[in-house]
PDB file of C-alpha atoms in Angstrom:
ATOM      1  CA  UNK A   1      22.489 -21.962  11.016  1.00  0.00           C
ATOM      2  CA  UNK A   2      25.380 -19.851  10.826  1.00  0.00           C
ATOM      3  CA  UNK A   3      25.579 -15.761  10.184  1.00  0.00           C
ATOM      4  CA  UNK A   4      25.878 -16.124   6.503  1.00  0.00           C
ATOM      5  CA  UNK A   5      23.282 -18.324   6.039  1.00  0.00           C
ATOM      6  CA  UNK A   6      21.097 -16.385   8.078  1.00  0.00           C
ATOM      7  CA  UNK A   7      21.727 -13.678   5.684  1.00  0.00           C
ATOM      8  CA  UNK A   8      21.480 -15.726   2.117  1.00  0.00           C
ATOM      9  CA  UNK A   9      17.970 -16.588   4.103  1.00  0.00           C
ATOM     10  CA  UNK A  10      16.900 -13.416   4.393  1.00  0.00           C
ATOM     11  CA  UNK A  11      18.150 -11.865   1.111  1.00  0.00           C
ATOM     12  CA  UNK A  12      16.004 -15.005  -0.819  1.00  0.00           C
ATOM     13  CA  UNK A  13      13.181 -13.826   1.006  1.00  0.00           C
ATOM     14  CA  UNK A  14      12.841 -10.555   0.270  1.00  0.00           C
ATOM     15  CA  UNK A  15      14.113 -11.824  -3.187  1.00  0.00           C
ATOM     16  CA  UNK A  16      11.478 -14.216  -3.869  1.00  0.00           C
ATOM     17  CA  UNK A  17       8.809 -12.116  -2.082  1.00  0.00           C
ATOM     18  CA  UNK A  18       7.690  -8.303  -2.507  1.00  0.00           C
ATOM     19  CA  UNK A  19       9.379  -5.494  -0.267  1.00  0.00           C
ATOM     20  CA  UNK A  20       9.274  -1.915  -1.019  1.00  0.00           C
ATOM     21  CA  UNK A  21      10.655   1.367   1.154  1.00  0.00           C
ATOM     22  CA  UNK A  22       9.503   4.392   1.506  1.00  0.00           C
ATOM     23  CA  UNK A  23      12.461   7.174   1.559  1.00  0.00           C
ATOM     24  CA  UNK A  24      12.366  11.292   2.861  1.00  0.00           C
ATOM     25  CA  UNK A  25      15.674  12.663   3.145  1.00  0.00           C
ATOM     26  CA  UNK A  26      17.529   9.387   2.717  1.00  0.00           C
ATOM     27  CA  UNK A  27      16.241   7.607   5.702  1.00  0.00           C
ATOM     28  CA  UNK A  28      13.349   5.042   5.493  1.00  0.00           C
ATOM     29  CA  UNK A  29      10.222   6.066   7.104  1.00  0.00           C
ATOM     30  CA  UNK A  30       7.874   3.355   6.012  1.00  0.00           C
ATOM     31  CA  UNK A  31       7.916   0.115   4.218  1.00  0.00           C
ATOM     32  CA  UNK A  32       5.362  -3.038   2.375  1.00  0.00           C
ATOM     33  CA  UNK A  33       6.308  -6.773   2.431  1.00  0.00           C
ATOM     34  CA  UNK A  34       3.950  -8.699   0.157  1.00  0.00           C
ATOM     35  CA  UNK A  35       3.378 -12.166  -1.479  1.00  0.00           C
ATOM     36  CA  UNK A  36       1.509 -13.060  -4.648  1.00  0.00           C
ATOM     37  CA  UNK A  37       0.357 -16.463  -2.917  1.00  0.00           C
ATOM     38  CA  UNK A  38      -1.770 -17.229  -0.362  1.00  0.00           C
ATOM     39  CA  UNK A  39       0.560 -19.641   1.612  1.00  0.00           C
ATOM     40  CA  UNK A  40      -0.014 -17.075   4.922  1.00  0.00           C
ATOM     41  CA  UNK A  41      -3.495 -17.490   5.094  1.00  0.00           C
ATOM     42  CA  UNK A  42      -4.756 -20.708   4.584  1.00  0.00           C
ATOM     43  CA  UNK A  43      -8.471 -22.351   4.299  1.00  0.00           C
ATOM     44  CA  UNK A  44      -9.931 -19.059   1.689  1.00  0.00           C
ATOM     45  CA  UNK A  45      -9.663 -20.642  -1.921  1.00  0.00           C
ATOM     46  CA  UNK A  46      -9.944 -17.201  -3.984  1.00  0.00           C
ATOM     47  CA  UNK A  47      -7.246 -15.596  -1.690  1.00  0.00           C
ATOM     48  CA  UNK A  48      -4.367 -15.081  -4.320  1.00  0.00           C
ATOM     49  CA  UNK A  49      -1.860 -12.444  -2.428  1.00  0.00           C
ATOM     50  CA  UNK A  50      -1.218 -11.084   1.015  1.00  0.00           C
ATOM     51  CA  UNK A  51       0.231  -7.893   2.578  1.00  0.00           C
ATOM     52  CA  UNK A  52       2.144  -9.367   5.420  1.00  0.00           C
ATOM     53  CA  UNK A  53       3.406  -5.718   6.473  1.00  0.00           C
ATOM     54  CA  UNK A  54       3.055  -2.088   6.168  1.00  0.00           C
ATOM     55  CA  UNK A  55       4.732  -0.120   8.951  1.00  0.00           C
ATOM     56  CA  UNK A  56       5.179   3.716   9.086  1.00  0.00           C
ATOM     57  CA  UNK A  57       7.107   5.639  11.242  1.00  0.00           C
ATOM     58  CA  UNK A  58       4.952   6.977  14.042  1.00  0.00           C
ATOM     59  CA  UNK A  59       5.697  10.615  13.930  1.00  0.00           C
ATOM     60  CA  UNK A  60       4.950  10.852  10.453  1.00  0.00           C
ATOM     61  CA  UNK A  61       1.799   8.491  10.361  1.00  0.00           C
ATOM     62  CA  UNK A  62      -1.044  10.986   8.578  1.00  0.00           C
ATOM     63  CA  UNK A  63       0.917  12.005   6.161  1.00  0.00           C
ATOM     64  CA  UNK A  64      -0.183  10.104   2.988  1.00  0.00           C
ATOM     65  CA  UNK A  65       3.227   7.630   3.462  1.00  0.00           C
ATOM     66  CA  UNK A  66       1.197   4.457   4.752  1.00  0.00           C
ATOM     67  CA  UNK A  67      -2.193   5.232   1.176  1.00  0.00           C
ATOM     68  CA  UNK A  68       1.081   5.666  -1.244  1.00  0.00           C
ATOM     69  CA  UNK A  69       2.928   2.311  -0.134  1.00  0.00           C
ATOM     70  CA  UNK A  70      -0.385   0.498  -0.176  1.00  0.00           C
ATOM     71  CA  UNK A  71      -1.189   1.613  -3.402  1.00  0.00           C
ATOM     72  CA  UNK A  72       2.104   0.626  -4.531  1.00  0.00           C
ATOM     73  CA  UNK A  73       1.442  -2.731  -3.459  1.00  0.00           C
ATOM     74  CA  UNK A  74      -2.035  -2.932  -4.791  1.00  0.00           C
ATOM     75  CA  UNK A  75      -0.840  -1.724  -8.139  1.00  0.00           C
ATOM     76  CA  UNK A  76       1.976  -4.490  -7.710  1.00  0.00           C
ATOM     77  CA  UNK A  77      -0.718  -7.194  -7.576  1.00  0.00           C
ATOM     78  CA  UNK A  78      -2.985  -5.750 -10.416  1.00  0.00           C
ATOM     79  CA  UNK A  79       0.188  -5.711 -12.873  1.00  0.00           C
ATOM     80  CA  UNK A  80      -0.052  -9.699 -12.004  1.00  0.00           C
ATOM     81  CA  UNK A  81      -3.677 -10.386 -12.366  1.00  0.00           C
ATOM     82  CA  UNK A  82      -4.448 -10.834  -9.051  1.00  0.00           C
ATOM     83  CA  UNK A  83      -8.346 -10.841  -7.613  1.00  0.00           C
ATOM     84  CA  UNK A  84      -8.462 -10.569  -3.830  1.00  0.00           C
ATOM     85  CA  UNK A  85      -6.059  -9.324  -1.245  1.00  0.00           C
ATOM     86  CA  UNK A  86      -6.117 -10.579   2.634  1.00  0.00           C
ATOM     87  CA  UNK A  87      -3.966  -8.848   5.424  1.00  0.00           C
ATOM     88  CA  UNK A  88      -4.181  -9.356   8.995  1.00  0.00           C
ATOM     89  CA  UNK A  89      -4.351  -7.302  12.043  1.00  0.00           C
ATOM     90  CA  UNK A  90      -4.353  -7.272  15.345  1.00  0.00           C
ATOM     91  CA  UNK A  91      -7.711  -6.817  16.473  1.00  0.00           C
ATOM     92  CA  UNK A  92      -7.001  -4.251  19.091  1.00  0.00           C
ATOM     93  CA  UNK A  93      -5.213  -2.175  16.943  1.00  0.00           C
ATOM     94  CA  UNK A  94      -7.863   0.387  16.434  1.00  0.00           C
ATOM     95  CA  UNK A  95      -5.631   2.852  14.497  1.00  0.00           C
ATOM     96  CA  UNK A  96      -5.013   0.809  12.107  1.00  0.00           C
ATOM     97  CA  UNK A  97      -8.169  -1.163  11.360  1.00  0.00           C
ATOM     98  CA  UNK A  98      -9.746   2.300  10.959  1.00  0.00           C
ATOM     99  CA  UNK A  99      -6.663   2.694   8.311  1.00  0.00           C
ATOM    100  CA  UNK A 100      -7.435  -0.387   6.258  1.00  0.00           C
ATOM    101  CA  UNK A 101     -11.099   0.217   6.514  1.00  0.00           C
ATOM    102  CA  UNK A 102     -10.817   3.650   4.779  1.00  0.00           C
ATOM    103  CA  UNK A 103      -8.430   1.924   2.164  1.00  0.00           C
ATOM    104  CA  UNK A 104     -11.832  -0.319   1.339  1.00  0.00           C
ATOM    105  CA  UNK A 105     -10.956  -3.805   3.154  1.00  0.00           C
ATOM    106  CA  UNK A 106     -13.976  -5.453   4.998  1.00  0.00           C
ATOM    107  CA  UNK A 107     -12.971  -8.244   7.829  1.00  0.00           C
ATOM    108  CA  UNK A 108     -13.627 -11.597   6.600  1.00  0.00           C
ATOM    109  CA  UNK A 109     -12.648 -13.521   9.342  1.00  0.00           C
ATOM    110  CA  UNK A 110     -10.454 -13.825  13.300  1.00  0.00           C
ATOM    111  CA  UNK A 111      -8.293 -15.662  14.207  1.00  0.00           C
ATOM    112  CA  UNK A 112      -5.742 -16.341  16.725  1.00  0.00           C
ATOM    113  CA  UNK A 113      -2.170 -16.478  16.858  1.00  0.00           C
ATOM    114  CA  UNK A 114       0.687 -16.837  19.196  1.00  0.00           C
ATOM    115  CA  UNK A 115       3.671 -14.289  19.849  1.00  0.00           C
ATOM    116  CA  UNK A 116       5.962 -15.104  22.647  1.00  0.00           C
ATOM    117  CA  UNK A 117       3.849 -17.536  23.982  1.00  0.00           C
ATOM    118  CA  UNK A 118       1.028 -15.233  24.025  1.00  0.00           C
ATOM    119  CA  UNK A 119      -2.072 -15.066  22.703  1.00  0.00           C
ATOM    120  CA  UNK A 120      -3.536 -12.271  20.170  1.00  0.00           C
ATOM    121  CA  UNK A 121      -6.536 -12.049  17.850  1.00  0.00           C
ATOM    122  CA  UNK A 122      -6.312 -10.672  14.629  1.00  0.00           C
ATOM    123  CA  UNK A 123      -8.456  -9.501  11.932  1.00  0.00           C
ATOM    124  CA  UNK A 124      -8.296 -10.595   8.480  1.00  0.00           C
ATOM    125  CA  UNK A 125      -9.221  -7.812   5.807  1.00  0.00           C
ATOM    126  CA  UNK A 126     -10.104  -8.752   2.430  1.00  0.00           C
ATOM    127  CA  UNK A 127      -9.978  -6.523  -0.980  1.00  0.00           C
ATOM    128  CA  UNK A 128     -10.981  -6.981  -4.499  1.00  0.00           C
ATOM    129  CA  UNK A 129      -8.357  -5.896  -6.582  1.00  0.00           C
TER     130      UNK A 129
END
């Protein structure tokens, strides 16, 4: 695959799939990628959308910027009649678990995936929308 369809890749997917910034000062400091399906996470019938990704720069974490793009998203997924929300994370990622606990997700499930032909568990957190 060459650079430009690399890029027409990438541009579909964001395209076809949810992705929202978050902005201070004109530089991005957070972000959300989302899907309205449950083609991530399969196996859970009533799963109908997944957050995939929420990232926030680390020197402003605690700052409301992580609650205000997940709301976003959750908001996203209401306007579309959507029921119940799974995201994944690693398991030993205590910060955040604690994070997605306090926004009311309970873990459903583990399971284990491979990253650079490593192992890692993760946790997957459900919400009714």
């Amino acid at each position: 695959m060459n650079r430009n369809e690399r890029i027409e890749k990438i541009r579909r997917y964001y395209k076809d799939n949810g992705f929202i910034v978050a902005e201070l000062n004109n530089e991005v400091v957070g972000f959300c990628n989302y899907i309205d399906t449950n083609k991530f996470t399969q196996g859970i019938s009533d799963i109908d959308c997944e957050l995939l990704a929420l990232y926030v720069k680390p020197d402003l974490k605690y700052n409301g910027i992580g609650t205000k793009l997940f709301q976003f998203v959750i908001n996203e997924f209401k306007s579309k009649n959507k029921t119940k929300m799974i995201l994944w994370c690693l398991k030993d990622n205590e910060p955040s678990k604690k994070f997605y606990t306090k926004m009311g997700g309970k873990i459903l499930k583990e399971r284990t995936i491979e990253i650079g032909e490593k192992n890692y568990c993760e946790v997957g957190f459900i919400y009714n929308i």
